[in-house]
Amino acid sequence: MTVRALTGLELDAAGHLAAPPIAAPPSPPPLPSGRYVDVGGAFLWTVDTGSRDTGADDTWTRGDPVLLLHSGVGSVELWAHQLASLSRAGFRAMAYDRRGHGRSRDVGGAHDEAADALAIADRLGLNTVHLVGVAQGARIANQMAVRHPDRVRSLTLASSMAGVRLRGPQGAGTAPILPELFAKLPAWFRELGPAYRAADPEGVRRWIAVESASADRLPPDGPPPGRIDPDALRALTCPVLLLTGDADPFLPPPMVRALAGCYADPSLVVLPECGHSPQWERPDLFGLVLETFLRTTPEPGG
């Protein structure tokens, strides 16, 4: 496995980022204003720091577009830190509530979430885009990159096997390491790492409030997303960043290292004292790694 280094980040041989101990992050900043985007009958609430309606004079930007895809719980509110920090760094940052999450509603029937992501990009006028997905959002991003590689500038996959079924011992995923009882535990316990829960009890309460707002009306599972053939991933030419927390029960570091072998030249970073929600638990480190990676991405045609 060959891993591409990220200049300016101090990583050990296993990809662990050197960083200070976890501390409670600041309260999430306000979200930019949003609007509903029609993706073929479903209207998905979308926020965009490139809109003149953001309500903050210093956030309007038409920089390189970054589309953020949230996990199977929560909504765009889980991206509040990144929407603000990416905009400050000169990027146009966007996120949308997936069907049944946040302000979006599900219209029922079969749907394809990778097609939803592509439709969002089309409606926002994005010819190419940096895709950033966490957990289930990473699966959606990976699927879109495989189907439409010409539309993806770079691919950041966090806290997820991203729809890939590995060959060999890791092919069973988390089944050998997580008991059936684990799925019945509260979402906050499964999704947030123990270091974060200890460091930021108020942030845990905020996270629970975001998750609970969608939990009682999520749509039934759509059509099976299908597994991605690892051979298809090696054909991707866009830069790829794989990221996980050292305490992520769904993607422990040995699994992300195995996943890295499916890509031609990925970057890999493990965040310290971090669970399954790295953008919420350690927004400072997540932002540092993401912005470093995005700035190394060549210009289109470059």
PDB file of C-alpha atoms in Angstrom:
ATOM      1  CA  MET A   1       0.000   0.000   0.000  1.00  0.00           C
ATOM      2  CA  THR A   2       1.341   3.410  -1.031  1.00  0.00           C
ATOM      3  CA  VAL A   3       0.046   6.443   0.870  1.00  0.00           C
ATOM      4  CA  ARG A   4       0.495  10.007  -0.373  1.00  0.00           C
ATOM      5  CA  ALA A   5       1.915  12.365   2.244  1.00  0.00           C
ATOM      6  CA  LEU A   6       0.194  15.647   3.098  1.00  0.00           C
ATOM      7  CA  THR A   7       2.767  18.411   3.388  1.00  0.00           C
ATOM      8  CA  GLY A   8       2.567  20.291   6.658  1.00  0.00           C
ATOM      9  CA  LEU A   9       0.964  17.524   8.724  1.00  0.00           C
ATOM     10  CA  GLU A  10       2.956  15.513  11.242  1.00  0.00           C
ATOM     11  CA  LEU A  11       1.909  11.870  10.869  1.00  0.00           C
ATOM     12  CA  ASP A  12       3.484   8.696  12.200  1.00  0.00           C
ATOM     13  CA  ALA A  13       3.987   5.573  10.111  1.00  0.00           C
ATOM     14  CA  ALA A  14       0.419   4.427  10.851  1.00  0.00           C
ATOM     15  CA  GLY A  15      -1.119   7.738   9.800  1.00  0.00           C
ATOM     16  CA  HIS A  16      -1.829   9.068  13.302  1.00  0.00           C
ATOM     17  CA  LEU A  17      -1.867  12.871  13.422  1.00  0.00           C
ATOM     18  CA  ALA A  18       0.240  14.543  16.091  1.00  0.00           C
ATOM     19  CA  ALA A  19      -2.121  16.868  17.946  1.00  0.00           C
ATOM     20  CA  PRO A  20      -2.854  18.274  21.411  1.00  0.00           C
ATOM     21  CA  PRO A  21      -5.332  16.491  23.690  1.00  0.00           C
ATOM     22  CA  ILE A  22      -9.023  16.938  22.962  1.00  0.00           C
ATOM     23  CA  ALA A  23     -10.828  19.940  24.410  1.00  0.00           C
ATOM     24  CA  ALA A  24     -14.411  21.101  24.099  1.00  0.00           C
ATOM     25  CA  PRO A  25     -14.822  22.766  20.687  1.00  0.00           C
ATOM     26  CA  PRO A  26     -16.496  26.174  20.503  1.00  0.00           C
ATOM     27  CA  SER A  27     -20.241  26.261  19.966  1.00  0.00           C
ATOM     28  CA  PRO A  28     -21.173  25.632  16.322  1.00  0.00           C
ATOM     29  CA  PRO A  29     -21.455  28.878  14.329  1.00  0.00           C
ATOM     30  CA  PRO A  30     -24.723  29.845  12.629  1.00  0.00           C
ATOM     31  CA  LEU A  31     -25.489  28.116   9.355  1.00  0.00           C
ATOM     32  CA  PRO A  32     -25.633  30.045   6.081  1.00  0.00           C
ATOM     33  CA  SER A  33     -29.099  30.582   4.694  1.00  0.00           C
ATOM     34  CA  GLY A  34     -30.565  27.837   2.547  1.00  0.00           C
ATOM     35  CA  ARG A  35     -33.225  26.905   0.056  1.00  0.00           C
ATOM     36  CA  TYR A  36     -35.014  23.817  -1.185  1.00  0.00           C
ATOM     37  CA  VAL A  37     -33.525  22.169  -4.256  1.00  0.00           C
ATOM     38  CA  ASP A  38     -35.669  19.919  -6.438  1.00  0.00           C
ATOM     39  CA  VAL A  39     -33.881  16.649  -7.211  1.00  0.00           C
ATOM     40  CA  GLY A  40     -36.671  15.080  -9.231  1.00  0.00           C
ATOM     41  CA  GLY A  41     -39.715  15.336  -7.003  1.00  0.00           C
ATOM     42  CA  ALA A  42     -37.931  15.461  -3.661  1.00  0.00           C
ATOM     43  CA  PHE A  43     -37.043  18.857  -2.240  1.00  0.00           C
ATOM     44  CA  LEU A  44     -33.804  18.813  -0.268  1.00  0.00           C
ATOM     45  CA  TRP A  45     -32.849  21.660   2.039  1.00  0.00           C
ATOM     46  CA  THR A  46     -29.472  22.988   0.862  1.00  0.00           C
ATOM     47  CA  VAL A  47     -27.150  25.564   2.413  1.00  0.00           C
ATOM     48  CA  ASP A  48     -24.491  27.307   0.366  1.00  0.00           C
ATOM     49  CA  THR A  49     -21.824  29.787   1.467  1.00  0.00           C
ATOM     50  CA  GLY A  50     -21.639  30.902  -2.165  1.00  0.00           C
ATOM     51  CA  SER A  51     -25.129  32.371  -1.996  1.00  0.00           C
ATOM     52  CA  ARG A  52     -25.548  36.117  -1.627  1.00  0.00           C
ATOM     53  CA  ASP A  53     -28.315  35.304   0.858  1.00  0.00           C
ATOM     54  CA  THR A  54     -25.979  33.952   3.537  1.00  0.00           C
ATOM     55  CA  GLY A  55     -26.797  36.885   5.782  1.00  0.00           C
ATOM     56  CA  ALA A  56     -23.143  37.536   6.631  1.00  0.00           C
ATOM     57  CA  ASP A  57     -21.150  39.976   4.509  1.00  0.00           C
ATOM     58  CA  ASP A  58     -17.860  38.155   5.022  1.00  0.00           C
ATOM     59  CA  THR A  59     -19.006  34.668   3.989  1.00  0.00           C
ATOM     60  CA  TRP A  60     -19.867  35.206   0.326  1.00  0.00           C
ATOM     61  CA  THR A  61     -17.340  33.379  -1.845  1.00  0.00           C
ATOM     62  CA  ARG A  62     -17.146  31.756  -5.241  1.00  0.00           C
ATOM     63  CA  GLY A  63     -14.068  29.683  -4.479  1.00  0.00           C
ATOM     64  CA  ASP A  64     -13.561  26.014  -5.315  1.00  0.00           C
ATOM     65  CA  PRO A  65     -16.819  24.175  -4.502  1.00  0.00           C
ATOM     66  CA  VAL A  66     -16.906  21.619  -1.685  1.00  0.00           C
ATOM     67  CA  LEU A  67     -20.036  19.492  -1.199  1.00  0.00           C
ATOM     68  CA  LEU A  68     -20.453  18.018   2.295  1.00  0.00           C
ATOM     69  CA  LEU A  69     -22.498  14.817   2.736  1.00  0.00           C
ATOM     70  CA  HIS A  70     -23.691  14.031   6.247  1.00  0.00           C
ATOM     71  CA  SER A  71     -24.046  10.643   7.916  1.00  0.00           C
ATOM     72  CA  GLY A  72     -27.082   8.432   8.422  1.00  0.00           C
ATOM     73  CA  VAL A  73     -28.055  10.525  11.451  1.00  0.00           C
ATOM     74  CA  GLY A  74     -28.394  14.272  11.807  1.00  0.00           C
ATOM     75  CA  SER A  75     -28.485  16.968   9.150  1.00  0.00           C
ATOM     76  CA  VAL A  76     -26.515  19.879   7.699  1.00  0.00           C
ATOM     77  CA  GLU A  77     -26.202  21.172  11.278  1.00  0.00           C
ATOM     78  CA  LEU A  78     -23.459  18.599  11.857  1.00  0.00           C
ATOM     79  CA  TRP A  79     -21.378  20.483   9.243  1.00  0.00           C
ATOM     80  CA  ALA A  80     -21.684  23.922  10.888  1.00  0.00           C
ATOM     81  CA  HIS A  81     -17.990  24.169  11.790  1.00  0.00           C
ATOM     82  CA  GLN A  82     -16.803  23.127   8.323  1.00  0.00           C
ATOM     83  CA  LEU A  83     -19.203  25.375   6.420  1.00  0.00           C
ATOM     84  CA  ALA A  84     -17.758  28.339   8.310  1.00  0.00           C
ATOM     85  CA  SER A  85     -14.094  27.336   8.233  1.00  0.00           C
ATOM     86  CA  LEU A  86     -14.073  26.356   4.563  1.00  0.00           C
ATOM     87  CA  SER A  87     -15.721  29.642   3.638  1.00  0.00           C
ATOM     88  CA  ARG A  88     -13.134  31.572   5.658  1.00  0.00           C
ATOM     89  CA  ALA A  89     -10.428  29.642   3.804  1.00  0.00           C
ATOM     90  CA  GLY A  90     -11.843  30.763   0.441  1.00  0.00           C
ATOM     91  CA  PHE A  91     -13.862  27.707  -0.564  1.00  0.00           C
ATOM     92  CA  ARG A  92     -17.515  27.630  -1.554  1.00  0.00           C
ATOM     93  CA  ALA A  93     -18.959  25.154   0.948  1.00  0.00           C
ATOM     94  CA  MET A  94     -22.343  23.473   0.501  1.00  0.00           C
ATOM     95  CA  ALA A  95     -24.323  20.819   2.328  1.00  0.00           C
ATOM     96  CA  TYR A  96     -27.831  19.425   2.077  1.00  0.00           C
ATOM     97  CA  ASP A  97     -30.213  17.493   4.293  1.00  0.00           C
ATOM     98  CA  ARG A  98     -30.588  14.004   2.875  1.00  0.00           C
ATOM     99  CA  ARG A  99     -34.124  12.674   2.395  1.00  0.00           C
ATOM    100  CA  GLY A 100     -35.970  12.518   5.695  1.00  0.00           C
ATOM    101  CA  HIS A 101     -33.271  14.457   7.550  1.00  0.00           C
ATOM    102  CA  GLY A 102     -33.384  17.990   8.888  1.00  0.00           C
ATOM    103  CA  ARG A 103     -35.747  20.129   6.813  1.00  0.00           C
ATOM    104  CA  SER A 104     -35.894  17.723   3.858  1.00  0.00           C
ATOM    105  CA  ARG A 105     -38.793  15.362   3.382  1.00  0.00           C
ATOM    106  CA  ASP A 106     -38.913  11.970   1.731  1.00  0.00           C
ATOM    107  CA  VAL A 107     -41.475  11.533  -1.041  1.00  0.00           C
ATOM    108  CA  GLY A 108     -41.503   7.747  -0.751  1.00  0.00           C
ATOM    109  CA  GLY A 109     -40.624   5.155  -3.329  1.00  0.00           C
ATOM    110  CA  ALA A 110     -37.257   3.976  -4.533  1.00  0.00           C
ATOM    111  CA  HIS A 111     -34.484   6.531  -4.659  1.00  0.00           C
ATOM    112  CA  ASP A 112     -30.770   6.654  -5.353  1.00  0.00           C
ATOM    113  CA  GLU A 113     -28.790   8.860  -2.999  1.00  0.00           C
ATOM    114  CA  ALA A 114     -25.779   9.128  -5.297  1.00  0.00           C
ATOM    115  CA  ALA A 115     -28.158  10.403  -7.961  1.00  0.00           C
ATOM    116  CA  ASP A 116     -29.480  12.931  -5.418  1.00  0.00           C
ATOM    117  CA  ALA A 117     -25.922  14.191  -4.823  1.00  0.00           C
ATOM    118  CA  LEU A 118     -25.328  14.528  -8.561  1.00  0.00           C
ATOM    119  CA  ALA A 119     -28.630  16.378  -8.965  1.00  0.00           C
ATOM    120  CA  ILE A 120     -27.638  18.816  -6.194  1.00  0.00           C
ATOM    121  CA  ALA A 121     -24.357  19.484  -8.013  1.00  0.00           C
ATOM    122  CA  ASP A 122     -26.242  20.019 -11.277  1.00  0.00           C
ATOM    123  CA  ARG A 123     -28.811  22.380  -9.745  1.00  0.00           C
ATOM    124  CA  LEU A 124     -26.051  24.427  -8.093  1.00  0.00           C
ATOM    125  CA  GLY A 125     -24.192  24.700 -11.390  1.00  0.00           C
ATOM    126  CA  LEU A 126     -21.126  22.721 -10.311  1.00  0.00           C
ATOM    127  CA  ASN A 127     -19.212  21.219 -13.217  1.00  0.00           C
ATOM    128  CA  THR A 128     -16.716  19.620 -10.840  1.00  0.00           C
ATOM    129  CA  VAL A 129     -16.745  19.475  -7.052  1.00  0.00           C
ATOM    130  CA  HIS A 130     -14.726  18.322  -4.075  1.00  0.00           C
ATOM    131  CA  LEU A 131     -16.827  15.638  -2.353  1.00  0.00           C
ATOM    132  CA  VAL A 132     -16.557  15.161   1.422  1.00  0.00           C
ATOM    133  CA  GLY A 133     -18.595  12.408   3.050  1.00  0.00           C
ATOM    134  CA  VAL A 134     -18.794  11.110   6.617  1.00  0.00           C
ATOM    135  CA  ALA A 135     -20.148   7.600   7.398  1.00  0.00           C
ATOM    136  CA  GLN A 136     -23.117   6.960   5.072  1.00  0.00           C
ATOM    137  CA  GLY A 137     -22.288  10.219   3.346  1.00  0.00           C
ATOM    138  CA  ALA A 138     -18.936   8.701   2.374  1.00  0.00           C
ATOM    139  CA  ARG A 139     -20.717   5.784   0.704  1.00  0.00           C
ATOM    140  CA  ILE A 140     -22.749   8.251  -1.360  1.00  0.00           C
ATOM    141  CA  ALA A 141     -19.638  10.226  -2.295  1.00  0.00           C
ATOM    142  CA  ASN A 142     -17.730   7.101  -3.287  1.00  0.00           C
ATOM    143  CA  GLN A 143     -20.601   5.863  -5.448  1.00  0.00           C
ATOM    144  CA  MET A 144     -20.857   9.215  -7.236  1.00  0.00           C
ATOM    145  CA  ALA A 145     -17.099   9.253  -7.881  1.00  0.00           C
ATOM    146  CA  VAL A 146     -17.185   5.780  -9.440  1.00  0.00           C
ATOM    147  CA  ARG A 147     -20.169   6.601 -11.645  1.00  0.00           C
ATOM    148  CA  HIS A 148     -19.163  10.142 -12.600  1.00  0.00           C
ATOM    149  CA  PRO A 149     -15.385  10.492 -12.168  1.00  0.00           C
ATOM    150  CA  ASP A 150     -15.313  13.500 -14.500  1.00  0.00           C
ATOM    151  CA  ARG A 151     -17.417  15.484 -12.001  1.00  0.00           C
ATOM    152  CA  VAL A 152     -15.241  14.887  -8.914  1.00  0.00           C
ATOM    153  CA  ARG A 153     -12.209  17.080  -8.198  1.00  0.00           C
ATOM    154  CA  SER A 154     -11.263  15.197  -5.046  1.00  0.00           C
ATOM    155  CA  LEU A 155     -12.786  12.620  -2.722  1.00  0.00           C
ATOM    156  CA  THR A 156     -12.666  12.709   1.088  1.00  0.00           C
ATOM    157  CA  LEU A 157     -14.115   9.647   2.827  1.00  0.00           C
ATOM    158  CA  ALA A 158     -14.342   9.755   6.616  1.00  0.00           C
ATOM    159  CA  SER A 159     -15.416   7.133   9.147  1.00  0.00           C
ATOM    160  CA  SER A 160     -16.737   4.663   6.589  1.00  0.00           C
ATOM    161  CA  MET A 161     -15.894   1.670   4.430  1.00  0.00           C
ATOM    162  CA  ALA A 162     -17.753   3.746   1.834  1.00  0.00           C
ATOM    163  CA  GLY A 163     -19.675   0.860   0.319  1.00  0.00           C
ATOM    164  CA  VAL A 164     -16.571  -1.218  -0.392  1.00  0.00           C
ATOM    165  CA  ARG A 165     -16.546  -4.888   0.485  1.00  0.00           C
ATOM    166  CA  LEU A 166     -12.939  -5.857   0.883  1.00  0.00           C
ATOM    167  CA  ARG A 167     -11.566  -9.213  -0.078  1.00  0.00           C
ATOM    168  CA  GLY A 168      -9.936 -11.352   2.578  1.00  0.00           C
ATOM    169  CA  PRO A 169     -10.333 -11.120   6.380  1.00  0.00           C
ATOM    170  CA  GLN A 170     -11.716  -7.563   6.332  1.00  0.00           C
ATOM    171  CA  GLY A 171     -14.508  -8.557   3.962  1.00  0.00           C
ATOM    172  CA  ALA A 172     -16.820  -9.205   6.905  1.00  0.00           C
ATOM    173  CA  GLY A 173     -16.670  -5.541   7.900  1.00  0.00           C
ATOM    174  CA  THR A 174     -17.451  -4.788  11.534  1.00  0.00           C
ATOM    175  CA  ALA A 175     -19.393  -8.016  12.157  1.00  0.00           C
ATOM    176  CA  PRO A 176     -16.471  -9.717  13.958  1.00  0.00           C
ATOM    177  CA  ILE A 177     -15.795  -6.735  16.229  1.00  0.00           C
ATOM    178  CA  LEU A 178     -19.243  -5.328  17.105  1.00  0.00           C
ATOM    179  CA  PRO A 179     -21.841  -7.510  18.862  1.00  0.00           C
ATOM    180  CA  GLU A 180     -25.485  -7.410  17.748  1.00  0.00           C
ATOM    181  CA  LEU A 181     -26.320  -5.545  20.945  1.00  0.00           C
ATOM    182  CA  PHE A 182     -24.207  -2.608  19.760  1.00  0.00           C
ATOM    183  CA  ALA A 183     -26.854  -1.511  17.217  1.00  0.00           C
ATOM    184  CA  LYS A 184     -29.396  -1.212  20.056  1.00  0.00           C
ATOM    185  CA  LEU A 185     -27.288   1.210  22.063  1.00  0.00           C
ATOM    186  CA  PRO A 186     -28.153   4.942  21.956  1.00  0.00           C
ATOM    187  CA  ALA A 187     -26.966   6.725  18.829  1.00  0.00           C
ATOM    188  CA  TRP A 188     -24.865   9.185  20.844  1.00  0.00           C
ATOM    189  CA  PHE A 189     -22.954   6.298  22.433  1.00  0.00           C
ATOM    190  CA  ARG A 190     -22.286   4.626  19.076  1.00  0.00           C
ATOM    191  CA  GLU A 191     -21.430   7.776  17.145  1.00  0.00           C
ATOM    192  CA  LEU A 192     -19.449   9.901  19.631  1.00  0.00           C
ATOM    193  CA  GLY A 193     -16.131   8.751  21.038  1.00  0.00           C
ATOM    194  CA  PRO A 194     -15.523   8.408  24.791  1.00  0.00           C
ATOM    195  CA  ALA A 195     -12.889  11.160  24.859  1.00  0.00           C
ATOM    196  CA  TYR A 196     -15.322  13.635  23.309  1.00  0.00           C
ATOM    197  CA  ARG A 197     -18.181  12.609  25.581  1.00  0.00           C
ATOM    198  CA  ALA A 198     -15.939  13.296  28.570  1.00  0.00           C
ATOM    199  CA  ALA A 199     -14.540  16.572  27.217  1.00  0.00           C
ATOM    200  CA  ASP A 200     -17.743  18.216  25.980  1.00  0.00           C
ATOM    201  CA  PRO A 201     -20.987  17.140  27.707  1.00  0.00           C
ATOM    202  CA  GLU A 202     -22.771  20.232  26.373  1.00  0.00           C
ATOM    203  CA  GLY A 203     -21.692  19.346  22.832  1.00  0.00           C
ATOM    204  CA  VAL A 204     -23.076  15.844  23.341  1.00  0.00           C
ATOM    205  CA  ARG A 205     -26.432  17.382  24.269  1.00  0.00           C
ATOM    206  CA  ARG A 206     -26.336  19.565  21.141  1.00  0.00           C
ATOM    207  CA  TRP A 207     -25.520  16.521  18.998  1.00  0.00           C
ATOM    208  CA  ILE A 208     -28.425  14.570  20.523  1.00  0.00           C
ATOM    209  CA  ALA A 209     -30.776  17.453  19.727  1.00  0.00           C
ATOM    210  CA  VAL A 210     -29.676  17.475  16.059  1.00  0.00           C
ATOM    211  CA  GLU A 211     -29.967  13.706  15.772  1.00  0.00           C
ATOM    212  CA  SER A 212     -33.337  13.555  17.511  1.00  0.00           C
ATOM    213  CA  ALA A 213     -34.846  16.131  15.155  1.00  0.00           C
ATOM    214  CA  SER A 214     -34.680  13.606  12.318  1.00  0.00           C
ATOM    215  CA  ALA A 215     -34.730  10.264  14.104  1.00  0.00           C
ATOM    216  CA  ASP A 216     -38.514   9.849  14.219  1.00  0.00           C
ATOM    217  CA  ARG A 217     -39.138  10.476  10.521  1.00  0.00           C
ATOM    218  CA  LEU A 218     -36.257   8.943   8.616  1.00  0.00           C
ATOM    219  CA  PRO A 219     -37.390   7.198   5.430  1.00  0.00           C
ATOM    220  CA  PRO A 220     -37.370   3.424   5.272  1.00  0.00           C
ATOM    221  CA  ASP A 221     -34.253   2.032   3.712  1.00  0.00           C
ATOM    222  CA  GLY A 222     -34.148   2.731   0.000  1.00  0.00           C
ATOM    223  CA  PRO A 223     -32.915   0.255  -2.568  1.00  0.00           C
ATOM    224  CA  PRO A 224     -29.713  -1.542  -1.590  1.00  0.00           C
ATOM    225  CA  PRO A 225     -26.852   0.780  -2.494  1.00  0.00           C
ATOM    226  CA  GLY A 226     -24.795  -2.030  -3.941  1.00  0.00           C
ATOM    227  CA  ARG A 227     -21.217  -2.811  -3.090  1.00  0.00           C
ATOM    228  CA  ILE A 228     -18.402  -1.098  -4.919  1.00  0.00           C
ATOM    229  CA  ASP A 229     -15.876  -3.335  -6.616  1.00  0.00           C
ATOM    230  CA  PRO A 230     -12.400  -2.469  -5.286  1.00  0.00           C
ATOM    231  CA  ASP A 231     -11.069  -2.772  -8.842  1.00  0.00           C
ATOM    232  CA  ALA A 232     -13.248   0.172  -9.887  1.00  0.00           C
ATOM    233  CA  LEU A 233     -11.632   2.365  -7.237  1.00  0.00           C
ATOM    234  CA  ARG A 234      -8.108   1.912  -8.533  1.00  0.00           C
ATOM    235  CA  ALA A 235      -9.238   3.496 -11.791  1.00  0.00           C
ATOM    236  CA  LEU A 236     -10.100   6.776 -10.050  1.00  0.00           C
ATOM    237  CA  THR A 237      -7.679   9.554 -10.913  1.00  0.00           C
ATOM    238  CA  CYS A 238      -8.887  12.218  -8.470  1.00  0.00           C
ATOM    239  CA  PRO A 239      -6.972  12.702  -5.187  1.00  0.00           C
ATOM    240  CA  VAL A 240      -8.430  10.632  -2.321  1.00  0.00           C
ATOM    241  CA  LEU A 241      -8.264  11.282   1.418  1.00  0.00           C
ATOM    242  CA  LEU A 242      -9.267   8.560   3.892  1.00  0.00           C
ATOM    243  CA  LEU A 243      -9.840   9.680   7.457  1.00  0.00           C
ATOM    244  CA  THR A 244     -10.959   8.015  10.676  1.00  0.00           C
ATOM    245  CA  GLY A 245     -10.800   8.463  14.430  1.00  0.00           C
ATOM    246  CA  ASP A 246      -8.599   6.252  16.561  1.00  0.00           C
ATOM    247  CA  ALA A 247     -11.679   5.309  18.639  1.00  0.00           C
ATOM    248  CA  ASP A 248     -14.138   4.827  15.768  1.00  0.00           C
ATOM    249  CA  PRO A 249     -15.861   1.464  16.363  1.00  0.00           C
ATOM    250  CA  PHE A 250     -17.150   1.350  12.768  1.00  0.00           C
ATOM    251  CA  LEU A 251     -13.811   2.040  11.089  1.00  0.00           C
ATOM    252  CA  PRO A 252     -10.872   1.265  13.388  1.00  0.00           C
ATOM    253  CA  PRO A 253      -7.463   2.197  11.963  1.00  0.00           C
ATOM    254  CA  PRO A 254      -6.566  -1.305  10.658  1.00  0.00           C
ATOM    255  CA  MET A 255      -9.716  -1.247   8.506  1.00  0.00           C
ATOM    256  CA  VAL A 256      -9.018   2.176   7.004  1.00  0.00           C
ATOM    257  CA  ARG A 257      -5.499   1.019   6.175  1.00  0.00           C
ATOM    258  CA  ALA A 258      -6.983  -2.000   4.406  1.00  0.00           C
ATOM    259  CA  LEU A 259      -9.392   0.287   2.550  1.00  0.00           C
ATOM    260  CA  ALA A 260      -6.470   2.461   1.430  1.00  0.00           C
ATOM    261  CA  GLY A 261      -5.166  -0.483  -0.570  1.00  0.00           C
ATOM    262  CA  CYS A 262      -8.145  -0.163  -2.909  1.00  0.00           C
ATOM    263  CA  TYR A 263      -7.058   3.263  -4.196  1.00  0.00           C
ATOM    264  CA  ALA A 264      -4.111   4.112  -6.399  1.00  0.00           C
ATOM    265  CA  ASP A 265      -2.456   6.815  -4.276  1.00  0.00           C
ATOM    266  CA  PRO A 266      -4.578   7.851  -1.280  1.00  0.00           C
ATOM    267  CA  SER A 267      -3.741  10.025   1.681  1.00  0.00           C
ATOM    268  CA  LEU A 268      -4.634   8.559   5.082  1.00  0.00           C
ATOM    269  CA  VAL A 269      -5.025  10.296   8.436  1.00  0.00           C
ATOM    270  CA  VAL A 270      -6.102   8.962  11.849  1.00  0.00           C
ATOM    271  CA  LEU A 271      -7.368  11.617  14.268  1.00  0.00           C
ATOM    272  CA  PRO A 272      -6.474  11.132  17.957  1.00  0.00           C
ATOM    273  CA  GLU A 273      -9.093  10.889  20.704  1.00  0.00           C
ATOM    274  CA  CYS A 274     -11.897  10.755  18.168  1.00  0.00           C
ATOM    275  CA  GLY A 275     -14.882   8.505  17.467  1.00  0.00           C
ATOM    276  CA  HIS A 276     -17.297   8.146  14.552  1.00  0.00           C
ATOM    277  CA  SER A 277     -18.190  11.854  14.122  1.00  0.00           C
ATOM    278  CA  PRO A 278     -14.823  13.521  13.499  1.00  0.00           C
ATOM    279  CA  GLN A 279     -16.189  16.738  11.992  1.00  0.00           C
ATOM    280  CA  TRP A 280     -18.209  17.332  15.183  1.00  0.00           C
ATOM    281  CA  GLU A 281     -15.853  15.913  17.806  1.00  0.00           C
ATOM    282  CA  ARG A 282     -12.607  17.439  16.527  1.00  0.00           C
ATOM    283  CA  PRO A 283     -13.557  20.195  14.073  1.00  0.00           C
ATOM    284  CA  ASP A 284     -10.162  21.857  14.475  1.00  0.00           C
ATOM    285  CA  LEU A 285      -8.258  18.766  13.346  1.00  0.00           C
ATOM    286  CA  PHE A 286     -10.820  17.756  10.733  1.00  0.00           C
ATOM    287  CA  GLY A 287     -10.638  21.240   9.226  1.00  0.00           C
ATOM    288  CA  LEU A 288      -6.838  21.320   9.304  1.00  0.00           C
ATOM    289  CA  VAL A 289      -6.524  17.981   7.507  1.00  0.00           C
ATOM    290  CA  LEU A 290      -9.293  18.689   4.998  1.00  0.00           C
ATOM    291  CA  GLU A 291      -8.049  22.145   4.023  1.00  0.00           C
ATOM    292  CA  THR A 292      -4.462  20.880   3.738  1.00  0.00           C
ATOM    293  CA  PHE A 293      -5.670  18.116   1.435  1.00  0.00           C
ATOM    294  CA  LEU A 294      -7.869  20.382  -0.686  1.00  0.00           C
ATOM    295  CA  ARG A 295      -5.035  22.844  -1.247  1.00  0.00           C
ATOM    296  CA  THR A 296      -2.856  20.053  -2.674  1.00  0.00           C
ATOM    297  CA  THR A 297      -5.478  19.144  -5.274  1.00  0.00           C
ATOM    298  CA  PRO A 298      -4.434  20.114  -8.802  1.00  0.00           C
ATOM    299  CA  GLU A 299      -6.509  22.582 -10.775  1.00  0.00           C
ATOM    300  CA  PRO A 300      -8.836  21.003 -13.377  1.00  0.00           C
ATOM    301  CA  GLY A 301      -6.766  20.040 -16.371  1.00  0.00           C
ATOM    302  CA  GLY A 302      -3.587  20.652 -14.393  1.00  0.00           C
TER     303      GLY A 302
END
